[in-house]
Amino acid sequence: MTSLAAFMGIAGPVHAAAKPGIRVTSTIGVAYDCDRMVRFEIYFPSSYGEAPVQLKGLDRTLQGRASEPGVAKLAWCGNDPAYYGIVTLEVIAFSPYGAALSNWVKVNVGGTAPALKLTVKVKGRTISGTFVDPLAYANGHNKIVFYRGTKSAYTMTTNEQNTFSKSVKPGTYTIKATSLWSPDLPKTAEVTVR
């Protein structure tokens, strides 16, 4: 992981998330060997002193210690495309007396949504297609639903080759494909079977 010392310049938005007793800000930039370096600053009561801190919810737990009472700085190289935009993280500060202050906060980590691709074709009374999520570990097992009007007619999952196929009754269908890793970004297509 690239160190804070390697952090170079600001090249993106700043987002702050506030909860009682603790606050997190993020600055998105670049660093040596890292196209998306996110620098977090964690603010908490100064009575916690130079407390150890943790930030959980990314591809690994970030850990560090406050550089001054009530302020800690952590860095994360965001090369994993599964984490983008506003994410919810757990932040924890440990007091010297054994107590811990924790909260769930929403923080911007930059990046862009994965470019999901849905392709559908009809042959006779069979609807088939592919649904690809570019995240390497998201192949297969993504949800496909065939709708007739507002009601779901068929539900299935893609196989590990990202394909699906189903024989159906004649009619017009809306195909909705949803990735397990990006459920907020469904793709849709409409086809007619005669």
mmCIF file of N, CA and C in Angstrom, residues 14-27 39-49 51-55 65-74 91-94 101-103 105 107:
data_model
loop_
_atom_site.group_PDB
_atom_site.id
_atom_site.type_symbol
_atom_site.label_atom_id
_atom_site.label_comp_id
_atom_site.label_asym_id
_atom_site.label_seq_id
_atom_site.Cartn_x
_atom_site.Cartn_y
_atom_site.Cartn_z
ATOM 1 N N VAL A 14 -14.205 16.327 -2.354
ATOM 2 C CA VAL A 14 -14.061 16.101 -0.917
ATOM 3 C C VAL A 14 -15.448 15.916 -0.346
ATOM 4 N N HIS A 15 -15.600 14.937 0.524
ATOM 5 C CA HIS A 15 -16.914 14.663 1.107
ATOM 6 C C HIS A 15 -16.736 14.442 2.602
ATOM 7 N N ALA A 16 -17.576 15.046 3.417
ATOM 8 C CA ALA A 16 -17.511 14.869 4.864
ATOM 9 C C ALA A 16 -18.759 14.182 5.359
ATOM 10 N N ALA A 17 -18.590 13.265 6.296
ATOM 11 C CA ALA A 17 -19.719 12.575 6.912
ATOM 12 C C ALA A 17 -19.660 12.827 8.407
ATOM 13 N N ALA A 18 -20.737 13.317 8.979
ATOM 14 C CA ALA A 18 -20.727 13.698 10.388
ATOM 15 C C ALA A 18 -21.694 12.853 11.199
ATOM 16 N N LYS A 19 -21.269 12.416 12.347
ATOM 17 C CA LYS A 19 -22.112 11.734 13.318
ATOM 18 C C LYS A 19 -21.700 12.275 14.686
ATOM 19 N N PRO A 20 -22.572 12.167 15.698
ATOM 20 C CA PRO A 20 -22.228 12.701 17.015
ATOM 21 C C PRO A 20 -20.904 12.136 17.532
ATOM 22 N N GLY A 21 -19.979 13.021 17.833
ATOM 23 C CA GLY A 21 -18.723 12.601 18.454
ATOM 24 C C GLY A 21 -17.631 12.191 17.495
ATOM 25 N N ILE A 22 -17.941 12.015 16.218
ATOM 26 C CA ILE A 22 -16.918 11.568 15.278
ATOM 27 C C ILE A 22 -17.264 12.076 13.881
ATOM 28 N N ARG A 23 -16.243 12.372 13.086
ATOM 29 C CA ARG A 23 -16.450 12.918 11.744
ATOM 30 C C ARG A 23 -15.333 12.422 10.841
ATOM 31 N N VAL A 24 -15.675 12.136 9.578
ATOM 32 C CA VAL A 24 -14.688 11.644 8.622
ATOM 33 C C VAL A 24 -14.751 12.481 7.353
ATOM 34 N N THR A 25 -13.599 12.898 6.846
ATOM 35 C CA THR A 25 -13.534 13.560 5.551
ATOM 36 C C THR A 25 -12.660 12.733 4.622
ATOM 37 N N SER A 26 -12.888 12.888 3.320
ATOM 38 C CA SER A 26 -12.055 12.182 2.357
ATOM 39 C C SER A 26 -11.610 13.137 1.267
ATOM 40 N N THR A 27 -10.373 12.960 0.818
ATOM 41 C CA THR A 27 -9.818 13.724 -0.290
ATOM 42 C C THR A 27 -9.318 12.725 -1.315
ATOM 43 N N ARG A 39 -7.428 9.844 0.827
ATOM 44 C CA ARG A 39 -6.881 10.187 2.141
ATOM 45 C C ARG A 39 -8.037 10.536 3.077
ATOM 46 N N PHE A 40 -8.130 9.818 4.187
ATOM 47 C CA PHE A 40 -9.187 10.039 5.170
ATOM 48 C C PHE A 40 -8.628 10.803 6.364
ATOM 49 N N GLU A 41 -9.416 11.733 6.876
ATOM 50 C CA GLU A 41 -9.105 12.382 8.147
ATOM 51 C C GLU A 41 -10.265 12.111 9.089
ATOM 52 N N ILE A 42 -9.940 11.601 10.262
ATOM 53 C CA ILE A 42 -10.939 11.217 11.255
ATOM 54 C C ILE A 42 -10.822 12.163 12.444
ATOM 55 N N TYR A 43 -11.934 12.790 12.796
ATOM 56 C CA TYR A 43 -11.951 13.737 13.910
ATOM 57 C C TYR A 43 -12.844 13.180 15.017
ATOM 58 N N PHE A 44 -12.364 13.238 16.251
ATOM 59 C CA PHE A 44 -13.103 12.719 17.394
ATOM 60 C C PHE A 44 -12.716 13.544 18.615
ATOM 61 N N PRO A 45 -13.380 13.355 19.762
ATOM 62 C CA PRO A 45 -13.079 14.189 20.932
ATOM 63 C C PRO A 45 -11.597 14.157 21.301
ATOM 64 N N SER A 46 -11.044 15.333 21.564
ATOM 65 C CA SER A 46 -9.618 15.414 21.885
ATOM 66 C C SER A 46 -9.274 14.692 23.181
ATOM 67 N N SER A 47 -10.299 14.396 23.995
ATOM 68 C CA SER A 47 -10.051 13.655 25.240
ATOM 69 C C SER A 47 -9.552 12.240 24.955
ATOM 70 N N TYR A 48 -9.759 11.757 23.736
ATOM 71 C CA TYR A 48 -9.242 10.447 23.347
ATOM 72 C C TYR A 48 -7.749 10.485 23.043
ATOM 73 N N GLY A 49 -7.198 11.692 22.984
ATOM 74 C CA GLY A 49 -5.761 11.832 22.775
ATOM 75 C C GLY A 49 -5.321 11.303 21.420
ATOM 76 N N ALA A 51 -5.322 8.553 19.885
ATOM 77 C CA ALA A 51 -5.938 7.231 19.978
ATOM 78 C C ALA A 51 -5.679 6.382 18.738
ATOM 79 N N PRO A 52 -5.624 5.057 18.909
ATOM 80 C CA PRO A 52 -5.645 4.162 17.746
ATOM 81 C C PRO A 52 -7.015 4.255 17.082
ATOM 82 N N VAL A 53 -7.036 4.152 15.748
ATOM 83 C CA VAL A 53 -8.294 4.235 15.006
ATOM 84 C C VAL A 53 -8.362 3.112 13.968
ATOM 85 N N GLN A 54 -9.590 2.777 13.582
ATOM 86 C CA GLN A 54 -9.828 1.813 12.515
ATOM 87 C C GLN A 54 -10.930 2.333 11.608
ATOM 88 N N LEU A 55 -10.821 1.999 10.330
ATOM 89 C CA LEU A 55 -11.860 2.314 9.350
ATOM 90 C C LEU A 55 -12.168 1.012 8.610
ATOM 91 N N ARG A 65 -2.953 5.543 14.032
ATOM 92 C CA ARG A 65 -3.014 6.237 15.324
ATOM 93 C C ARG A 65 -3.099 7.732 15.046
ATOM 94 N N ALA A 66 -3.811 8.434 15.911
ATOM 95 C CA ALA A 66 -3.966 9.876 15.743
ATOM 96 C C ALA A 66 -2.605 10.570 15.749
ATOM 97 N N SER A 67 -2.433 11.503 14.819
ATOM 98 C CA SER A 67 -1.184 12.259 14.738
ATOM 99 C C SER A 67 -1.153 13.405 15.739
ATOM 100 N N GLU A 68 -2.322 13.778 16.222
ATOM 101 C CA GLU A 68 -2.463 14.777 17.279
ATOM 102 C C GLU A 68 -3.770 14.474 17.990
ATOM 103 N N PRO A 69 -3.975 14.970 19.209
ATOM 104 C CA PRO A 69 -5.196 14.620 19.930
ATOM 105 C C PRO A 69 -6.458 14.913 19.125
ATOM 106 N N GLY A 70 -7.249 13.868 18.900
ATOM 107 C CA GLY A 70 -8.524 14.027 18.222
ATOM 108 C C GLY A 70 -8.483 14.032 16.709
ATOM 109 N N VAL A 71 -7.314 13.801 16.108
ATOM 110 C CA VAL A 71 -7.210 13.815 14.644
ATOM 111 C C VAL A 71 -6.336 12.657 14.174
ATOM 112 N N ALA A 72 -6.881 11.838 13.263
ATOM 113 C CA ALA A 72 -6.119 10.723 12.694
ATOM 114 C C ALA A 72 -6.194 10.786 11.182
ATOM 115 N N LYS A 73 -5.120 10.330 10.525
ATOM 116 C CA LYS A 73 -5.072 10.334 9.067
ATOM 117 C C LYS A 73 -4.753 8.925 8.568
ATOM 118 N N LEU A 74 -5.557 8.464 7.593
ATOM 119 C CA LEU A 74 -5.357 7.152 6.977
ATOM 120 C C LEU A 74 -5.413 7.313 5.463
ATOM 121 N N VAL A 91 -16.270 3.553 11.517
ATOM 122 C CA VAL A 91 -15.071 4.194 12.041
ATOM 123 C C VAL A 91 -15.041 3.999 13.552
ATOM 124 N N ILE A 92 -13.861 3.655 14.079
ATOM 125 C CA ILE A 92 -13.717 3.363 15.508
ATOM 126 C C ILE A 92 -12.491 4.090 16.048
ATOM 127 N N ALA A 93 -12.645 4.759 17.163
ATOM 128 C CA ALA A 93 -11.520 5.366 17.889
ATOM 129 C C ALA A 93 -11.481 4.757 19.285
ATOM 130 N N PHE A 94 -10.299 4.338 19.716
ATOM 131 C CA PHE A 94 -10.141 3.664 21.004
ATOM 132 C C PHE A 94 -9.526 4.625 22.017
ATOM 133 N N LEU A 101 -15.176 4.600 20.722
ATOM 134 C CA LEU A 101 -16.203 5.424 20.095
ATOM 135 C C LEU A 101 -16.326 4.963 18.652
ATOM 136 N N SER A 102 -17.542 4.552 18.236
ATOM 137 C CA SER A 102 -17.703 4.062 16.867
ATOM 138 C C SER A 102 -18.982 4.609 16.252
ATOM 139 N N ASN A 103 -18.967 4.719 14.931
ATOM 140 C CA ASN A 103 -20.131 5.167 14.186
ATOM 141 C C ASN A 103 -20.046 4.656 12.761
ATOM 142 N N VAL A 105 -20.491 5.840 8.962
ATOM 143 C CA VAL A 105 -20.471 7.109 8.241
ATOM 144 C C VAL A 105 -20.474 6.863 6.739
ATOM 145 N N VAL A 107 -19.010 8.097 3.204
ATOM 146 C CA VAL A 107 -17.832 8.822 2.738
ATOM 147 C C VAL A 107 -17.638 8.592 1.246
#
